[in-house]
Short mmCIF file of C-alpha atoms and ligand atoms in Angstrom, two decimals:
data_model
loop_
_atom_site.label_atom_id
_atom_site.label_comp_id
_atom_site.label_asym_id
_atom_site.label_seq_id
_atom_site.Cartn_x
_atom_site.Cartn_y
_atom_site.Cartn_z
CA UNK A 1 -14.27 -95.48 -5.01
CA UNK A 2 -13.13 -95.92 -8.52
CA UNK A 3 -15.92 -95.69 -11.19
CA UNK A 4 -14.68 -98.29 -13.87
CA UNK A 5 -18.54 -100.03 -13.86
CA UNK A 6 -21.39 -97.78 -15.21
CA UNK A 7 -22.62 -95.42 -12.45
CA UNK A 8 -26.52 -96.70 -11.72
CA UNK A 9 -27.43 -94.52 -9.22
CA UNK A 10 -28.92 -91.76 -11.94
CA UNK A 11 -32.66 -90.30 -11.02
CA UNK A 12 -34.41 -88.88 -13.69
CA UNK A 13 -37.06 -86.52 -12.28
CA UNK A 14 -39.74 -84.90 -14.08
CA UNK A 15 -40.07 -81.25 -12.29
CA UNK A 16 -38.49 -80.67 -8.82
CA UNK A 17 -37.43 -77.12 -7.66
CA UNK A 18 -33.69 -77.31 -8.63
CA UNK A 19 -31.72 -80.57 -8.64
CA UNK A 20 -28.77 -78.96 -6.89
CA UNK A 21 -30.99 -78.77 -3.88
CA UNK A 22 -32.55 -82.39 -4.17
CA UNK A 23 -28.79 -83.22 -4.40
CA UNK A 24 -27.67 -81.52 -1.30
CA UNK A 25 -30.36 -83.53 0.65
CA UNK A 26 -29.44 -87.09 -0.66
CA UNK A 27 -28.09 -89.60 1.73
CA UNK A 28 -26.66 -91.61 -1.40
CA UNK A 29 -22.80 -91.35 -1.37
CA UNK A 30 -22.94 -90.54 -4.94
CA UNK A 31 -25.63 -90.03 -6.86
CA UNK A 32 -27.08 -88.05 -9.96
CA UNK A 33 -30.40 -86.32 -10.80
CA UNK A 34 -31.72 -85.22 -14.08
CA UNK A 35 -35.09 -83.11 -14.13
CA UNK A 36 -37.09 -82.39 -17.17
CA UNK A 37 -37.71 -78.84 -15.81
CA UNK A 38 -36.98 -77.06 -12.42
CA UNK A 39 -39.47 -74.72 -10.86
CA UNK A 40 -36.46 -72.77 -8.95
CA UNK A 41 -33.29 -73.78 -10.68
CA UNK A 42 -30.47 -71.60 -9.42
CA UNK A 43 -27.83 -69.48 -11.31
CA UNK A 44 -24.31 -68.46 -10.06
CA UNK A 45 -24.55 -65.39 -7.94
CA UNK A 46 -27.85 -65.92 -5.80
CA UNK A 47 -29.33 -65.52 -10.01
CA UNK A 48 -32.10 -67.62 -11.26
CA UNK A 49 -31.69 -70.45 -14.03
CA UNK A 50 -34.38 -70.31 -15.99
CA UNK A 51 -35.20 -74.33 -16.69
CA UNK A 52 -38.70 -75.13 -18.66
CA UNK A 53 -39.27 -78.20 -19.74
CA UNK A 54 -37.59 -79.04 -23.05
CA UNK A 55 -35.44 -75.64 -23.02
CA UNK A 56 -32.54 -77.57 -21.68
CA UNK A 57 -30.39 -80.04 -19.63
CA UNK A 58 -30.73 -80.13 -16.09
CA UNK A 59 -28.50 -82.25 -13.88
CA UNK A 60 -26.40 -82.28 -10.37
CA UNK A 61 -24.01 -84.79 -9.66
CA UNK A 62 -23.41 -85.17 -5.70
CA UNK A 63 -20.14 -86.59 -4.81
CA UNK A 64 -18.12 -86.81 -1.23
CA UNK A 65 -14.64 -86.17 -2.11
CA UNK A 66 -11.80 -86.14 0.22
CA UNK A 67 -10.74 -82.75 -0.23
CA UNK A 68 -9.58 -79.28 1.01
CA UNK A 69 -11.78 -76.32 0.78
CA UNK A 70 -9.64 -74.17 -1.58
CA UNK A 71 -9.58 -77.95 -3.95
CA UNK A 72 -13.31 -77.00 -4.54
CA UNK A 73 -13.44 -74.46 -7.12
CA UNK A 74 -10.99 -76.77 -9.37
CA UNK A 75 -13.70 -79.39 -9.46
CA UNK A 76 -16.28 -76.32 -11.38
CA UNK A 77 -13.08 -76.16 -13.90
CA UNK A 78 -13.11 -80.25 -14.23
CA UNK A 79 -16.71 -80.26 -14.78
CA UNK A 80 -16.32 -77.21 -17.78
CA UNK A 81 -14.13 -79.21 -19.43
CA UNK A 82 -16.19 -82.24 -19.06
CA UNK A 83 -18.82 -80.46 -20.72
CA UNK A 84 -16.90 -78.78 -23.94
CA UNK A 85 -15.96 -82.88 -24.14
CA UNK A 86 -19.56 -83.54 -24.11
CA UNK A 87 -21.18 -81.00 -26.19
CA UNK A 88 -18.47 -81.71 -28.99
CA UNK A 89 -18.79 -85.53 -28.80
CA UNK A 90 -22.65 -85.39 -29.45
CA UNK A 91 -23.38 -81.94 -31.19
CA UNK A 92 -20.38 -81.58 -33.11
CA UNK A 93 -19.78 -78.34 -31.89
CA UNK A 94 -16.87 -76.39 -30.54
CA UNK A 95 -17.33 -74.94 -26.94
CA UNK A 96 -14.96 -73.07 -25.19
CA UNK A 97 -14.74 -71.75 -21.72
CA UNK A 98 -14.78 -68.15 -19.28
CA UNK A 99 -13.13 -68.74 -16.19
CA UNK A 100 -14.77 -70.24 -14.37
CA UNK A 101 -17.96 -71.88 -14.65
CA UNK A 102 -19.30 -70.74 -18.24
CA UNK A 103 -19.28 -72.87 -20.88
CA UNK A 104 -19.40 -71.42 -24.57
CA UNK A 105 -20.45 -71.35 -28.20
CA UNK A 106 -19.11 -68.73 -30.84
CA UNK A 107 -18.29 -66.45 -27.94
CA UNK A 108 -22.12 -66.55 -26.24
CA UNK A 109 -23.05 -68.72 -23.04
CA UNK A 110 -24.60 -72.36 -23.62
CA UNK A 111 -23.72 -73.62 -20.12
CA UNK A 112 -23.59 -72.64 -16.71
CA UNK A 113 -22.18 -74.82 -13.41
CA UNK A 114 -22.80 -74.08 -10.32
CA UNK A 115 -20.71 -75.96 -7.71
CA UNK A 116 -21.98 -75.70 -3.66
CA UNK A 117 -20.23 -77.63 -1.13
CA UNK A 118 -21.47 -78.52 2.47
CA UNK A 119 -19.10 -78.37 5.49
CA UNK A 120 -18.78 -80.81 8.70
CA UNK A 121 -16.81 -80.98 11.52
CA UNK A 122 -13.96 -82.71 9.47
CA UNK A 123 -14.20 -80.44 6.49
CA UNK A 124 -15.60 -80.60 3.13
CA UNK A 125 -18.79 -82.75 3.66
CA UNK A 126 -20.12 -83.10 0.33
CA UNK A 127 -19.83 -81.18 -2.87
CA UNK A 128 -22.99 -80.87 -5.25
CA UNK A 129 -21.89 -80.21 -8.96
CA UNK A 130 -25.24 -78.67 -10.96
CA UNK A 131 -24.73 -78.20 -14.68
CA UNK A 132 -27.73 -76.08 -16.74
CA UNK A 133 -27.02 -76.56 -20.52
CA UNK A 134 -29.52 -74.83 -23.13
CA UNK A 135 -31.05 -77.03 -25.64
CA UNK A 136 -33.46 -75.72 -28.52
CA UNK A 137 -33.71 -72.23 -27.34
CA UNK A 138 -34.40 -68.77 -29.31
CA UNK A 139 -33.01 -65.95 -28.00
CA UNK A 140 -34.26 -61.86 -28.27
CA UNK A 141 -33.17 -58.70 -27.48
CA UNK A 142 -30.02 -58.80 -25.22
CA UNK A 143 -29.96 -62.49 -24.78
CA UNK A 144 -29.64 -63.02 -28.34
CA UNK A 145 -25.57 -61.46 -28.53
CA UNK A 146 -25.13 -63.41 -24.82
CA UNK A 147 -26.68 -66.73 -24.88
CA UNK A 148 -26.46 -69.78 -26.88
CA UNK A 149 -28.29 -72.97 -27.19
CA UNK A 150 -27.76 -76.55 -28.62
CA UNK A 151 -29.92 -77.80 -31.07
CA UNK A 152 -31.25 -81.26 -30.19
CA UNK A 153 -33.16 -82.61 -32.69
CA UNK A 154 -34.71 -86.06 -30.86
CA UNK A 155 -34.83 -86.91 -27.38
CA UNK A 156 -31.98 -89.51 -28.28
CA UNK A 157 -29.96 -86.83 -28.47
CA UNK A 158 -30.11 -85.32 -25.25
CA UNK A 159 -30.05 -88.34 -23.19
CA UNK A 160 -26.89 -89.23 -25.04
CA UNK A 161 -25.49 -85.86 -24.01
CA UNK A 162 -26.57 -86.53 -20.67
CA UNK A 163 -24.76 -90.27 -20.55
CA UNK A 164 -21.85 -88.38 -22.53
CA UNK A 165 -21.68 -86.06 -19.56
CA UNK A 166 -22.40 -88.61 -16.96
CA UNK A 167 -19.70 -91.24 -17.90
CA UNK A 168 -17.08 -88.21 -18.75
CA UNK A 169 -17.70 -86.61 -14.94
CA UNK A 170 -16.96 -89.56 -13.35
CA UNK A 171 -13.93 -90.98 -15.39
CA UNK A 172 -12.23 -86.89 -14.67
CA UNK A 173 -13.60 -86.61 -11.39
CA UNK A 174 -11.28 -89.83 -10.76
CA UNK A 175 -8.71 -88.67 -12.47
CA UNK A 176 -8.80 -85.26 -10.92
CA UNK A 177 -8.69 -87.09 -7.05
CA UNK A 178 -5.90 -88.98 -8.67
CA UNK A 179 -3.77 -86.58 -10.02
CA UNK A 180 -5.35 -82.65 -9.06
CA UNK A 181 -6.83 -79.75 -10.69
CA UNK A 182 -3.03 -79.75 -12.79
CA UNK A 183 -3.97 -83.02 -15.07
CA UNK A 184 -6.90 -80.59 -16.58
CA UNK A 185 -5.15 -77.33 -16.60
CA UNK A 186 -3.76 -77.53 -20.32
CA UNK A 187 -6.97 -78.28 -21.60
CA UNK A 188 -8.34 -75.71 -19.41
CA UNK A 189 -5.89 -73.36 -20.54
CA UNK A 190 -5.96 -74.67 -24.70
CA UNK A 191 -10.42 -74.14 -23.88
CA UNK A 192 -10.39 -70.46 -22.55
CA UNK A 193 -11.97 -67.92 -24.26
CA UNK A 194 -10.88 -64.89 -22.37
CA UNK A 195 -7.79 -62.98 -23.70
CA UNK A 196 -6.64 -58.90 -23.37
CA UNK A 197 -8.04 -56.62 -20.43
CA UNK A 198 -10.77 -58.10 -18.38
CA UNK A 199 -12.25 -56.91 -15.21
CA UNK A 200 -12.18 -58.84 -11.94
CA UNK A 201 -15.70 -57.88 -10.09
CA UNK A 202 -15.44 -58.78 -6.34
CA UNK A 203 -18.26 -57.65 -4.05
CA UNK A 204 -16.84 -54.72 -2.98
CA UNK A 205 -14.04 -53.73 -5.84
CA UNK A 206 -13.71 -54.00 -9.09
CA UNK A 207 -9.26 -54.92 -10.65
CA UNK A 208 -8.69 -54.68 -14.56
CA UNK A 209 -5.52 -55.49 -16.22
CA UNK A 210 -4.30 -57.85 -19.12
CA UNK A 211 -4.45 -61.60 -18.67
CA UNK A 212 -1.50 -63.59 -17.89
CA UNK A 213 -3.37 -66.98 -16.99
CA UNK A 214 -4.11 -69.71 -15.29
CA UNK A 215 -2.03 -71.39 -12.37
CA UNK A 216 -1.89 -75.27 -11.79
CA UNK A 217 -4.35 -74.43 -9.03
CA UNK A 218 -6.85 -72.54 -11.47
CA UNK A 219 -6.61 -69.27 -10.25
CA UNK A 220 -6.58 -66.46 -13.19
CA UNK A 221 -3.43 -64.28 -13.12
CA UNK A 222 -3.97 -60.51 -13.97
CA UNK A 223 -0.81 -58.03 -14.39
CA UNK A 224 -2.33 -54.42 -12.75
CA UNK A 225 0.39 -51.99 -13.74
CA UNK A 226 2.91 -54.55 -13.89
CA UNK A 227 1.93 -56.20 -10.76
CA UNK A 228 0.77 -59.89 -11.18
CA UNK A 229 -2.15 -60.75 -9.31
CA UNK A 230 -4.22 -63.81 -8.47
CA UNK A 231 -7.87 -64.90 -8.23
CA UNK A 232 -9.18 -67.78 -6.98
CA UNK A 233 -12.21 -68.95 -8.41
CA UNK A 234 -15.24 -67.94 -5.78
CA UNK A 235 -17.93 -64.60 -5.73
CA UNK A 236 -15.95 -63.32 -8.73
CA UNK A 237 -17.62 -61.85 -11.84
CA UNK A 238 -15.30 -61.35 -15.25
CA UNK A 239 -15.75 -59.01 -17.78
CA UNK A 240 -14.06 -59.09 -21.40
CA UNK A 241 -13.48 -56.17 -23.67
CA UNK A 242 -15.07 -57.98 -26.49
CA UNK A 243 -18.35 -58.93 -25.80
CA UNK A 244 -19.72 -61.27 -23.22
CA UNK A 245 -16.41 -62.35 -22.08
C1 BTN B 301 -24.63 -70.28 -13.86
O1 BTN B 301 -25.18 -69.30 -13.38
O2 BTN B 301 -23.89 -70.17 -14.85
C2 BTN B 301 -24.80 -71.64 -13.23
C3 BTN B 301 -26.06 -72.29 -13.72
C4 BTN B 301 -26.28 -73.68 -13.16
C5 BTN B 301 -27.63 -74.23 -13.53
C6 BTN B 301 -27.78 -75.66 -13.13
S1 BTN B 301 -29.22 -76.40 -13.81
C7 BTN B 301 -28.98 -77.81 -12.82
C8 BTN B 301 -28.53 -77.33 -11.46
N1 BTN B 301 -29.66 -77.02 -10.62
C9 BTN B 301 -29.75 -75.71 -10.36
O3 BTN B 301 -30.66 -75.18 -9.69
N2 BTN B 301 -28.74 -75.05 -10.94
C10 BTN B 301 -27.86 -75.96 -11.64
#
């Protein structure tokens, strides 16, 4: 399906408990959903996403591609570049990303995807795409050198960040069926805000060593004592000399 006409099938909700899981639940072969607020949004890592009403952007995009299972995390890289697009289209700001789902500003976190997939007997089922960003938040204590948020200054404002990132998912997400993860990669790669030593945490081990890059397949390359290794996108935490990356 090629998405040349307007996508109509948007639902704008005003409080559910996250719209990833309204998403995952849909028999629509594509849809979107939009909430005001989320009584349970969810954050990477079994984390909460903390989503009151007016503190932000809440949307999930559910979509049925024909893929493989290891194409999956490259559609969280996509959507991160679909949002820098978005948030410098309507706020005028530059965004930046961390491998591989955070998006941004001046070095501190503004957005956050979080990409689940369901499996059936022929593979990859459905994939649900959730993006969190912050809007007209103030930050304390720790937060404050972490996060970020836009400033939105009418309501006009966020729903045309919302269309921004509605039409823009769509119009990559063909593009990335089309042509793979490798069309995005040098923007990807021209976007990242990681550089030097940074830390790969798995669940059970922790690998530091000075980044090389990114592949065409959008795993991050790390050289451990001169030995180049690769990371694929997945339970994976990173952590950045300077800062929060
Ligand atoms: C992260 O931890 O960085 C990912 C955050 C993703 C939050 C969004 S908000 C819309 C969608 N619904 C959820 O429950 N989570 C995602």
């Amino acid at each position: 399906m090629k998405h040349d006409k307007a996508i109509r099938n948007i639902s704008y909700i005003k409080s559910v408990t996250s719209t990833n899981d309204i998403a995952k639940k849909s028999s629509e072969a594509e849809a979107v959903f939009v909430a005001d607020e989320q009584t349970a949004g969810k954050g990477s890592k079994g984390r909460s996403w903390q989503s009151r009403k007016g503190n932000g952007l809440y949307m999930s995009f559910l979509v049925r591609p024909r893929i493989e299972a290891d194409q999956i995390p490259g559609i969280t890289l996509m959507v991160a570049v679909v949002v820098c697009n978005a948030i410098e289209r309507v706020c005028g700001t530059k965004a930046t990303i961390k491998w591989p789902n955070d998006v941004l500003i001046e070095g501190k976190k503004v957005a956050g995807i979080l990409t689940e997939s369901i499996f059936g007997d022929d593979g990859v089922e459905r994939v649900v795409c959730g993006i969190g960003i912050n809007t007209n938040q103030r930050f304390s204590g720790e937060l404050k050198g972490k996060a970020a948020s836009l400033k939105i200054r009418k309501k006009s404002q966020k729903m045309l960040l919302c269309n921004k990132v509605v039409s823009s998912f769509f119009k990559e997400y063909d593009a990335y069926l089309g042509n793979g993860l490798k069309f995005f990669m040098p923007e990807f790669r021209q976007r990242s805000a990681i550089s030097g030593v940074v830390t790969i945490v798995e669940p059970n081990t922790q690998s530091t060593g000075e980044l090389v890059g990114f592949d065409d397949m959008g795993a991050i390359i790390i050289d451990i004592d001169g030995e180049k290794r690769r990371f694929i996108a997945g339970e994976i935490s990173l952590r950045g000399e300077n800062g929060y990356v």
